[in-house]
PDB file of C-alpha atoms in Angstrom:
ATOM      1  CA  MET A1223     -16.005   7.508   0.097  1.00 42.00           C
ATOM      2  CA  LYS A1224     -14.744  10.426   2.177  1.00 45.00           C
ATOM      3  CA  ALA A1225     -17.032   9.530   5.070  1.00 44.00           C
ATOM      4  CA  ARG A1226     -15.666   5.974   5.142  1.00 49.00           C
ATOM      5  CA  LEU A1227     -12.100   7.222   5.375  1.00 50.00           C
ATOM      6  CA  THR A1228     -12.804   9.558   8.260  1.00 52.00           C
ATOM      7  CA  VAL A1229     -14.952   7.595  10.705  1.00 52.00           C
ATOM      8  CA  ASP A1230     -15.666   3.889  11.029  1.00 50.00           C
ATOM      9  CA  SER A1231     -19.448   3.677  11.233  1.00 50.00           C
ATOM     10  CA  GLN A1232     -19.427   0.771  13.695  1.00 50.00           C
ATOM     11  CA  GLU A1233     -17.042   2.092  16.343  1.00 59.00           C
ATOM     12  CA  GLY A1234     -16.859   5.830  15.739  1.00 69.00           C
ATOM     13  CA  ILE A1235     -13.033   5.689  15.558  1.00 76.00           C
ATOM     14  CA  PRO A1236     -11.445   7.631  12.715  1.00 81.00           C
ATOM     15  CA  VAL A1237      -9.922   5.254  10.186  1.00 81.00           C
ATOM     16  CA  TRP A1238      -6.608   7.128  10.197  1.00 79.00           C
ATOM     17  CA  GLN A1239      -6.270   6.286  13.921  1.00 82.00           C
ATOM     18  CA  LYS A1240      -7.016   2.617  13.258  1.00 83.00           C
ATOM     19  CA  ILE A1241      -4.266   2.549  10.631  1.00 82.00           C
ATOM     20  CA  LEU A1242      -1.605   3.378  13.209  1.00 82.00           C
ATOM     21  CA  ARG A1243      -2.834   1.081  15.990  1.00 84.00           C
ATOM     22  CA  PRO A1244      -2.037  -2.633  15.806  1.00 85.00           C
ATOM     23  CA  ALA A1245      -4.671  -5.375  15.853  1.00 85.00           C
ATOM     24  CA  GLN A1246      -7.720  -3.176  15.269  1.00 84.00           C
ATOM     25  CA  GLN A1247     -11.165  -4.590  14.559  1.00 85.00           C
ATOM     26  CA  TRP A1248     -12.206  -3.780  10.996  1.00 83.00           C
ATOM     27  CA  GLU A1249     -15.974  -4.154  10.885  1.00 82.00           C
ATOM     28  CA  ASP A1250     -16.067  -2.871   7.313  1.00 84.00           C
ATOM     29  CA  LYS A1251     -13.448  -4.782   5.321  1.00 86.00           C
ATOM     30  CA  ASP A1252     -13.695  -2.200   2.536  1.00 88.00           C
ATOM     31  CA  ASP A1253     -12.094   0.321   4.909  1.00 88.00           C
ATOM     32  CA  LEU A1254      -9.075  -1.952   5.341  1.00 89.00           C
ATOM     33  CA  LEU A1255      -8.876  -2.518   1.588  1.00 90.00           C
ATOM     34  CA  ASP A1256      -8.942   1.269   1.085  1.00 91.00           C
ATOM     35  CA  VAL A1257      -6.069   1.574   3.570  1.00 91.00           C
ATOM     36  CA  LEU A1258      -4.108  -1.074   1.655  1.00 92.00           C
ATOM     37  CA  TYR A1259      -4.749   0.765  -1.602  1.00 94.00           C
ATOM     38  CA  TRP A1260      -3.405   4.059  -0.267  1.00 94.00           C
ATOM     39  CA  LEU A1261      -0.516   2.395   1.562  1.00 93.00           C
ATOM     40  CA  ARG A1262       0.610   0.876  -1.718  1.00 95.00           C
ATOM     41  CA  GLN A1263       0.299   4.270  -3.482  1.00 96.00           C
ATOM     42  CA  ILE A1264       2.514   5.942  -0.865  1.00 96.00           C
ATOM     43  CA  LEU A1265       5.060   3.126  -1.033  1.00 95.00           C
ATOM     44  CA  SER A1266       5.104   3.423  -4.820  1.00 97.00           C
ATOM     45  CA  ILE A1267       6.128   7.058  -4.677  1.00 97.00           C
ATOM     46  CA  VAL A1268       8.758   6.382  -2.014  1.00 97.00           C
ATOM     47  CA  PHE A1269      10.261   3.441  -3.924  1.00 96.00           C
ATOM     48  CA  GLY A1270      10.061   5.239  -7.256  1.00 96.00           C
ATOM     49  CA  VAL A1271      11.918   8.278  -5.960  1.00 97.00           C
ATOM     50  CA  THR A1272      14.478   6.150  -4.107  1.00 96.00           C
ATOM     51  CA  MET A1273      15.201   3.824  -7.014  1.00 95.00           C
ATOM     52  CA  GLY A1274      15.363   6.724  -9.444  1.00 95.00           C
ATOM     53  CA  LEU A1275      17.882   8.604  -7.320  1.00 95.00           C
ATOM     54  CA  LEU A1276      19.923   5.421  -6.795  1.00 94.00           C
ATOM     55  CA  GLN A1277      19.945   4.940 -10.583  1.00 94.00           C
ATOM     56  CA  LEU A1278      18.609   1.383 -10.392  1.00 92.00           C
ATOM     57  CA  THR A1279      17.479   0.055 -13.755  1.00 91.00           C
ATOM     58  CA  GLY A1280      15.401  -2.644 -15.384  1.00 92.00           C
ATOM     59  CA  PHE A1281      14.623  -5.996 -13.880  1.00 94.00           C
ATOM     60  CA  VAL A1282      16.337  -5.314 -10.553  1.00 91.00           C
ATOM     61  CA  ALA A1283      14.281  -2.208  -9.795  1.00 91.00           C
ATOM     62  CA  MET A1284      10.971  -3.686 -10.939  1.00 94.00           C
ATOM     63  CA  THR A1285      11.434  -6.971  -9.091  1.00 95.00           C
ATOM     64  CA  THR A1286      12.542  -5.179  -5.943  1.00 93.00           C
ATOM     65  CA  TYR A1287       9.503  -2.912  -6.084  1.00 95.00           C
ATOM     66  CA  VAL A1288       7.028  -5.769  -6.554  1.00 95.00           C
ATOM     67  CA  ALA A1289       8.605  -7.900  -3.822  1.00 95.00           C
ATOM     68  CA  LEU A1290       8.906  -5.133  -1.229  1.00 95.00           C
ATOM     69  CA  THR A1291       5.496  -3.540  -1.701  1.00 95.00           C
ATOM     70  CA  THR A1292       3.706  -6.883  -1.761  1.00 94.00           C
ATOM     71  CA  ALA A1293       5.568  -8.020   1.346  1.00 94.00           C
ATOM     72  CA  ALA A1294       4.825  -4.718   3.113  1.00 94.00           C
ATOM     73  CA  VAL A1295       1.084  -4.946   2.427  1.00 94.00           C
ATOM     74  CA  VAL A1296       0.856  -8.612   3.444  1.00 93.00           C
ATOM     75  CA  VAL A1297       2.907  -8.028   6.618  1.00 94.00           C
ATOM     76  CA  TYR A1298       0.754  -5.012   7.523  1.00 93.00           C
ATOM     77  CA  VAL A1299      -2.442  -7.068   7.241  1.00 93.00           C
ATOM     78  CA  THR A1300      -1.300 -10.344   8.767  1.00 93.00           C
ATOM     79  CA  LEU A1301       1.227  -9.341  11.423  1.00 93.00           C
ATOM     80  CA  TYR A1302       0.396  -5.742  12.330  1.00 93.00           C
ATOM     81  CA  GLN A1303      -3.397  -5.721  12.007  1.00 91.00           C
ATOM     82  CA  LYS A1304      -3.714  -9.494  12.674  1.00 91.00           C
ATOM     83  CA  VAL A1305      -6.441  -9.954  10.076  1.00 90.00           C
ATOM     84  CA  ASP A1306      -6.990 -13.327   8.446  1.00 90.00           C
ATOM     85  CA  THR A1307      -6.420 -12.829   4.730  1.00 89.00           C
ATOM     86  CA  GLU A1308      -9.327 -15.167   3.971  1.00 91.00           C
ATOM     87  CA  GLU A1309     -11.683 -12.535   5.429  1.00 89.00           C
ATOM     88  CA  LEU A1310     -10.495 -10.179   2.683  1.00 88.00           C
ATOM     89  CA  GLY A1311     -10.816 -12.700  -0.136  1.00 89.00           C
ATOM     90  CA  GLY A1312      -7.522 -14.522   0.267  1.00 90.00           C
ATOM     91  CA  LEU A1313      -3.854 -13.698   0.068  1.00 90.00           C
ATOM     92  CA  TRP A1314      -4.050 -13.022  -3.670  1.00 91.00           C
ATOM     93  CA  GLU A1315      -6.728 -10.331  -3.170  1.00 90.00           C
ATOM     94  CA  VAL A1316      -4.627  -8.634  -0.501  1.00 91.00           C
ATOM     95  CA  ALA A1317      -1.496  -8.793  -2.653  1.00 90.00           C
ATOM     96  CA  LYS A1318      -3.142  -7.324  -5.749  1.00 90.00           C
ATOM     97  CA  GLU A1319      -5.217  -4.606  -4.048  1.00 91.00           C
ATOM     98  CA  GLY A1320      -4.374  -1.403  -5.935  1.00 92.00           C
ATOM     99  CA  PHE A1321      -1.358  -3.002  -7.611  1.00 94.00           C
ATOM    100  CA  MET A1322      -1.744  -1.763 -11.193  1.00 95.00           C
ATOM    101  CA  SER A1323      -2.356   1.896 -10.373  1.00 96.00           C
ATOM    102  CA  ALA A1324       0.442   1.795  -7.807  1.00 97.00           C
ATOM    103  CA  TYR A1325       2.773   0.191 -10.344  1.00 97.00           C
ATOM    104  CA  ALA A1326       2.027   2.957 -12.826  1.00 97.00           C
ATOM    105  CA  LEU A1327       2.734   5.553 -10.132  1.00 97.00           C
ATOM    106  CA  PHE A1328       6.002   3.784  -9.303  1.00 97.00           C
ATOM    107  CA  LEU A1329       7.053   3.779 -12.956  1.00 96.00           C
ATOM    108  CA  ILE A1330       6.288   7.477 -13.385  1.00 97.00           C
ATOM    109  CA  SER A1331       8.135   8.565 -10.249  1.00 97.00           C
ATOM    110  CA  TRP A1332      11.038   6.209 -10.996  1.00 96.00           C
ATOM    111  CA  ILE A1333      11.447   7.486 -14.567  1.00 96.00           C
ATOM    112  CA  VAL A1334      11.169  11.152 -13.567  1.00 96.00           C
ATOM    113  CA  PHE A1335      13.731  10.913 -10.779  1.00 96.00           C
ATOM    114  CA  PHE A1336      16.036   8.622 -12.751  1.00 96.00           C
ATOM    115  CA  THR A1337      16.058  11.119 -15.619  1.00 95.00           C
ATOM    116  CA  ALA A1338      16.505  14.087 -13.285  1.00 94.00           C
ATOM    117  CA  ALA A1339      19.431  12.405 -11.530  1.00 92.00           C
ATOM    118  CA  GLN A1340      21.139  11.729 -14.885  1.00 88.00           C
ATOM    119  CA  ASP A1341      20.663  15.273 -16.090  1.00 79.00           C
ATOM    120  CA  GLY A1342      21.654  16.562 -12.659  1.00 63.00           C
TER     121      GLY A1342
END
């Protein structure tokens, strides 16, 4: 897996450079799905810390997290990278890529920072 994240075998461009450049060609769709997975993990930590420090609770925090991270991933694929979601298995596949592990990470970071802010 490490080799796939460092260099795209078709073009010789490091994947991390393709992440930052708009409208790249993704010969290996698994590379793009890996990027979506890790993007969602990073967003989960950011949103968990932010919502914990802002003391958001319950339904509002969870709904906001789901809506914003799903929108961010879909916008990244469709508008920034200009990839047809059907090439990746459809919009549902893009939206759920890495969702459960990212949601768990969000919950952990949210709870830790929420508790720390209350004890503060």
